[in-house]
């Protein structure tokens, strides 16, 4: 049995880069890490308020000596990892970006959490100890290298800590749906009074639970918020948004940093929307026709909803 450890959450971004010989860029964990000798994609934790696109560029440069450009988003994964020597279990939401190298030179590091960076072929990678998320990103079988808890520990859905500027800080990972029915109607939810964006129309979805994959979380949220059962079609993208003094039901301003994954979801058999989580952040759910979406003023939508509608050319 895994001992009881303090649960933590973090968001991290990683680069999947290939060279002209189809070799991939990997870094090795040093003795300072929880899994010394294990290889992974370069990357690391997203700082509060930082756009993950910037994180992956910064971390790849620090770990490998190479400057990269982000060329796309490959996948979003989540996993739990227990580190008894640190007394913690960490849930990490991992954003896997495609990257291309612009310049720099590989270097080795001394006394850091990663110590080597190398270009390796997929055949070579098959014989190397890989972090499970890295093996998955490379399309290889994932070995059980990480120590995992037997079950997800209790962790509050809302978790804020005092920041250096006097405000409480909260970083949250969430998954949202651009959900459509066979007739092209779009499903939106209205934000309840007392919550940021009150009265505005919002995409269905919300924060993921500890130990939960984002896709599974989104399908769960869709049922809870709207009564609809959907299926994931594709990952549309990830957005980062910071509201430095958001006032919600907590009653005090919070420096919020939200990182949100957006998915296209098909609801093959739509039903009249019903809000299951009465008294929560959603007070209404409704299907909108394509023309209604086009005519919906942007000030009646949350910022992320307006961005998503433009991205998929629905508004």
XYZ file of N, CA, C and O in Angstrom, residues 177-268:
368
model
N -16.493 22.032 -23.590
C -16.997 21.415 -24.819
C -17.625 22.435 -25.748
O -18.419 23.281 -25.312
N -17.255 22.368 -27.024
C -18.062 22.962 -28.079
C -18.962 21.816 -28.537
O -18.585 20.987 -29.365
N -20.134 21.726 -27.911
C -21.035 20.583 -28.090
C -22.122 20.925 -29.101
O -22.799 21.955 -28.980
N -22.289 20.059 -30.085
C -23.296 20.281 -31.125
C -24.156 19.037 -31.301
O -23.723 17.913 -31.026
N -25.396 19.260 -31.774
C -26.293 18.148 -32.070
C -26.294 17.911 -33.590
O -25.652 18.662 -34.345
N -26.992 16.892 -34.080
C -26.990 16.617 -35.522
C -27.519 17.766 -36.378
O -27.188 17.862 -37.567
N -28.313 18.654 -35.798
C -28.847 19.774 -36.541
C -27.971 21.014 -36.524
O -28.361 22.059 -37.053
N -26.779 20.919 -35.885
C -25.876 22.058 -35.836
C -26.135 23.029 -34.702
O -25.527 24.101 -34.645
N -27.037 22.676 -33.793
C -27.274 23.516 -32.617
C -26.089 23.394 -31.661
O -25.449 22.341 -31.568
N -25.826 24.485 -30.944
C -24.707 24.547 -30.005
C -25.254 24.651 -28.590
O -26.194 25.422 -28.326
N -24.665 23.890 -27.673
C -25.110 23.857 -26.283
C -24.304 24.840 -25.446
O -23.075 24.781 -25.413
N -25.007 25.770 -24.779
C -24.361 26.730 -23.893
C -25.028 26.702 -22.529
O -26.186 26.293 -22.390
N -24.286 27.159 -21.515
C -24.809 27.245 -20.153
C -24.683 28.687 -19.670
O -23.774 29.413 -20.073
N -25.623 29.082 -18.779
C -25.585 30.453 -18.242
C -24.953 30.437 -16.846
O -25.280 29.575 -16.010
N -24.065 31.400 -16.592
C -23.364 31.491 -15.310
C -24.290 32.059 -14.242
O -24.975 33.079 -14.454
N -24.310 31.421 -13.078
C -25.182 31.840 -11.979
C -24.723 33.159 -11.362
O -23.552 33.555 -11.461
N -25.674 33.831 -10.703
C -25.346 35.042 -9.948
C -24.347 34.701 -8.839
O -24.398 33.623 -8.251
N -23.461 35.652 -8.571
C -22.461 35.455 -7.524
C -21.171 34.851 -8.018
O -20.208 34.728 -7.250
N -21.116 34.475 -9.302
C -19.912 33.909 -9.897
C -19.367 34.868 -10.956
O -20.144 35.619 -11.570
N -18.053 34.853 -11.184
C -17.502 35.705 -12.251
C -18.181 35.414 -13.587
O -18.373 34.256 -13.956
N -18.588 36.478 -14.286
C -19.292 36.307 -15.554
C -20.765 36.040 -15.382
O -21.418 35.533 -16.310
N -21.321 36.361 -14.245
C -22.733 36.078 -13.951
C -23.639 36.590 -15.068
O -23.499 37.715 -15.546
N -24.580 35.737 -15.493
C -25.536 36.097 -16.518
C -25.069 35.848 -17.934
O -25.876 35.899 -18.870
N -23.791 35.588 -18.111
C -23.256 35.351 -19.455
C -23.388 33.883 -19.838
O -23.452 32.991 -18.983
N -23.406 33.649 -21.149
C -23.440 32.285 -21.653
C -22.023 31.739 -21.745
O -21.091 32.446 -22.129
N -21.899 30.469 -21.385
C -20.588 29.844 -21.202
C -20.612 28.457 -21.837
O -21.685 27.865 -22.043
N -19.446 27.925 -22.145
C -19.367 26.551 -22.633
C -19.588 25.573 -21.487
O -19.132 25.812 -20.362
N -20.272 24.461 -21.731
C -20.393 23.441 -20.680
C -19.040 22.811 -20.382
O -18.213 22.610 -21.272
N -18.839 22.516 -19.118
C -17.578 21.919 -18.686
C -17.164 22.499 -17.353
O -17.942 23.151 -16.662
N -15.917 22.279 -16.990
C -15.432 22.809 -15.726
C -14.150 22.129 -15.283
O -13.513 21.391 -16.041
N -13.774 22.397 -14.051
C -12.531 21.875 -13.508
C -12.536 20.357 -13.409
O -13.552 19.746 -13.091
N -11.385 19.763 -13.674
C -11.247 18.307 -13.573
C -10.959 17.916 -12.129
O -10.368 18.678 -11.369
N -11.395 16.719 -11.756
C -11.121 16.211 -10.418
C -9.716 15.632 -10.339
O -9.104 15.280 -11.356
N -9.230 15.509 -9.127
C -7.917 14.912 -8.884
C -7.927 13.462 -9.402
O -8.823 12.683 -9.099
N -6.938 13.119 -10.224
C -6.828 11.770 -10.765
C -7.665 11.518 -11.994
O -7.694 10.400 -12.502
N -8.349 12.557 -12.510
C -9.288 12.392 -13.608
C -8.674 12.856 -14.927
O -8.002 13.882 -14.993
N -8.917 12.077 -15.996
C -8.505 12.482 -17.326
C -9.430 13.589 -17.833
O -10.636 13.585 -17.552
N -8.901 14.565 -18.596
C -9.744 15.695 -19.013
C -10.941 15.285 -19.861
O -12.025 15.853 -19.711
N -10.777 14.318 -20.757
C -11.904 13.891 -21.587
C -13.020 13.287 -20.761
O -14.203 13.603 -20.962
N -12.656 12.423 -19.824
C -13.654 11.807 -18.946
C -14.327 12.854 -18.073
O -15.546 12.803 -17.826
N -13.548 13.835 -17.607
C -14.120 14.900 -16.782
C -15.149 15.700 -17.560
O -16.211 16.063 -17.034
N -14.854 15.972 -18.820
C -15.759 16.766 -19.634
C -17.090 16.047 -19.871
O -18.162 16.653 -19.765
N -17.036 14.764 -20.184
C -18.269 14.007 -20.396
C -19.089 13.966 -19.109
O -20.324 14.080 -19.142
N -18.427 13.845 -17.966
C -19.124 13.874 -16.675
C -19.777 15.234 -16.447
O -20.954 15.320 -16.051
N -19.030 16.305 -16.676
C -19.559 17.653 -16.470
C -20.735 17.931 -17.396
O -21.694 18.626 -17.018
N -20.677 17.413 -18.614
C -21.757 17.636 -19.571
C -23.076 17.070 -19.047
O -24.133 17.702 -19.155
N -23.012 15.878 -18.456
C -24.212 15.268 -17.885
C -24.696 16.069 -16.674
O -25.888 16.371 -16.539
N -23.766 16.438 -15.776
C -24.141 17.141 -14.549
C -24.731 18.510 -14.835
O -25.682 18.941 -14.175
N -24.173 19.225 -15.804
C -24.598 20.603 -16.059
C -25.791 20.708 -16.996
O -26.563 21.670 -16.906
N -25.927 19.764 -17.930
C -26.936 19.937 -18.980
C -27.832 18.723 -19.202
O -28.804 18.810 -19.948
N -27.495 17.570 -18.623
C -28.269 16.359 -18.839
C -28.024 15.693 -20.182
O -28.747 14.767 -20.553
N -26.981 16.120 -20.910
C -26.701 15.561 -22.233
C -25.570 14.534 -22.166
O -24.610 14.714 -21.404
N -25.685 13.514 -22.986
C -24.618 12.516 -23.094
C -23.933 12.690 -24.445
O -24.583 12.635 -25.492
N -22.641 12.931 -24.399
C -21.908 13.213 -25.625
C -20.707 12.305 -25.798
O -20.386 11.493 -24.939
N -20.063 12.451 -26.940
C -18.826 11.704 -27.225
C -17.780 12.685 -27.736
O -18.068 13.617 -28.487
N -16.544 12.467 -27.313
C -15.444 13.326 -27.736
C -15.157 13.100 -29.216
O -15.059 11.960 -29.673
N -14.997 14.176 -29.955
C -14.670 14.094 -31.377
C -13.211 14.468 -31.608
O -12.473 13.745 -32.278
N -12.780 15.605 -31.052
C -11.402 16.027 -31.232
C -11.026 17.075 -30.197
O -11.882 17.766 -29.637
N -9.730 17.169 -29.946
C -9.172 18.221 -29.100
C -8.958 19.453 -29.975
O -8.259 19.396 -30.985
N -9.581 20.571 -29.591
C -9.504 21.781 -30.402
C -8.314 22.658 -30.031
O -7.731 23.320 -30.890
N -7.967 22.705 -28.772
C -6.867 23.555 -28.350
C -6.868 23.785 -26.864
O -7.702 23.245 -26.127
N -5.929 24.595 -26.419
C -5.791 24.955 -25.004
C -5.637 26.464 -24.906
O -4.940 27.083 -25.723
N -6.304 27.070 -23.945
C -6.209 28.510 -23.722
C -5.820 28.778 -22.278
O -6.179 28.021 -21.370
N -5.078 29.854 -22.087
C -4.663 30.281 -20.752
C -5.245 31.652 -20.485
O -5.181 32.548 -21.336
N -5.848 31.809 -19.308
C -6.491 33.081 -18.976
C -6.241 33.399 -17.503
O -6.397 32.542 -16.637
N -5.845 34.648 -17.251
C -5.610 35.086 -15.876
C -6.537 36.243 -15.540
O -6.631 37.221 -16.285
N -7.237 36.114 -14.436
C -8.064 37.182 -13.882
C -7.454 37.514 -12.524
O -7.603 36.760 -11.568
N -6.742 38.628 -12.457
C -5.884 38.902 -11.308
C -6.623 39.301 -10.040
O -6.013 39.351 -8.975
N -7.901 39.605 -10.138
C -8.652 39.983 -8.922
C -10.112 39.596 -9.090
O -10.999 40.443 -9.057
N -10.349 38.314 -9.270
C -11.702 37.819 -9.502
C -12.438 37.663 -8.179
O -11.921 37.060 -7.233
N -13.654 38.208 -8.133
C -14.452 38.116 -6.922
C -15.611 37.156 -7.163
O -16.437 37.369 -8.049
N -15.648 36.082 -6.403
C -16.680 35.073 -6.539
C -17.373 34.807 -5.223
O -17.353 35.649 -4.301
N -17.979 33.630 -5.070
C -18.722 33.319 -3.842
C -17.831 33.195 -2.618
O -18.347 33.168 -1.497
N -16.518 33.129 -2.798
C -15.620 33.050 -1.641
C -15.674 34.326 -0.814
O -15.375 34.319 0.389
N -15.992 35.460 -1.474
C -16.144 36.716 -0.749
C -14.881 37.548 -0.667
O -14.874 38.607 -0.038
N -13.797 37.096 -1.278
C -12.563 37.879 -1.298
C -11.914 37.706 -2.673
O -12.109 36.695 -3.351
N -11.166 38.719 -3.149
C -10.595 38.637 -4.493
C -9.520 37.557 -4.587
O -8.739 37.348 -3.651
N -9.510 36.875 -5.719
C -8.554 35.791 -5.961
C -7.860 36.024 -7.298
O -8.498 36.395 -8.293
N -6.568 35.826 -7.309
C -5.780 35.891 -8.537
C -5.907 34.529 -9.222
O -5.195 33.580 -8.896
N -6.840 34.436 -10.176
C -7.144 33.171 -10.842
C -6.284 32.990 -12.089
O -6.137 33.890 -12.907
N -5.750 31.798 -12.245
C -5.105 31.430 -13.514
C -5.754 30.128 -13.977
O -5.607 29.077 -13.350
N -6.493 30.231 -15.077
C -7.154 29.056 -15.624
C -6.488 28.586 -16.897
O -6.189 29.388 -17.790
N -6.221 27.293 -16.975
C -5.743 26.668 -18.212
C -6.836 25.714 -18.652
O -7.229 24.811 -17.903
N -7.351 25.918 -19.853
C -8.561 25.227 -20.294
C -8.323 24.483 -21.596
O -7.828 25.060 -22.563
N -8.705 23.217 -21.603
C -8.673 22.418 -22.831
C -10.059 22.427 -23.452
O -11.061 22.264 -22.749
N -10.128 22.641 -24.759
C -11.398 22.700 -25.474
C -11.517 21.517 -26.422
O -10.582 21.216 -27.171
N -12.676 20.873 -26.372
C -12.938 19.697 -27.197
C -14.199 19.918 -28.022
O -15.149 20.561 -27.565
N -14.207 19.335 -29.214
C -15.452 19.234 -29.958
C -16.162 17.976 -29.478
O -15.563 16.896 -29.430
N -17.429 18.123 -29.114
C -18.217 17.018 -28.581
C -19.503 16.891 -29.401
O -20.167 17.898 -29.685
N -19.833 15.670 -29.782
C -21.073 15.413 -30.513
C -22.110 14.831 -29.567
O -21.827 13.877 -28.829
N -23.292 15.430 -29.554
C -24.430 14.896 -28.805
C -25.370 14.295 -29.846
O -26.133 15.009 -30.500
N -25.273 12.986 -30.030
C -26.009 12.330 -31.117
C -27.511 12.280 -30.870
O -28.303 12.311 -31.810
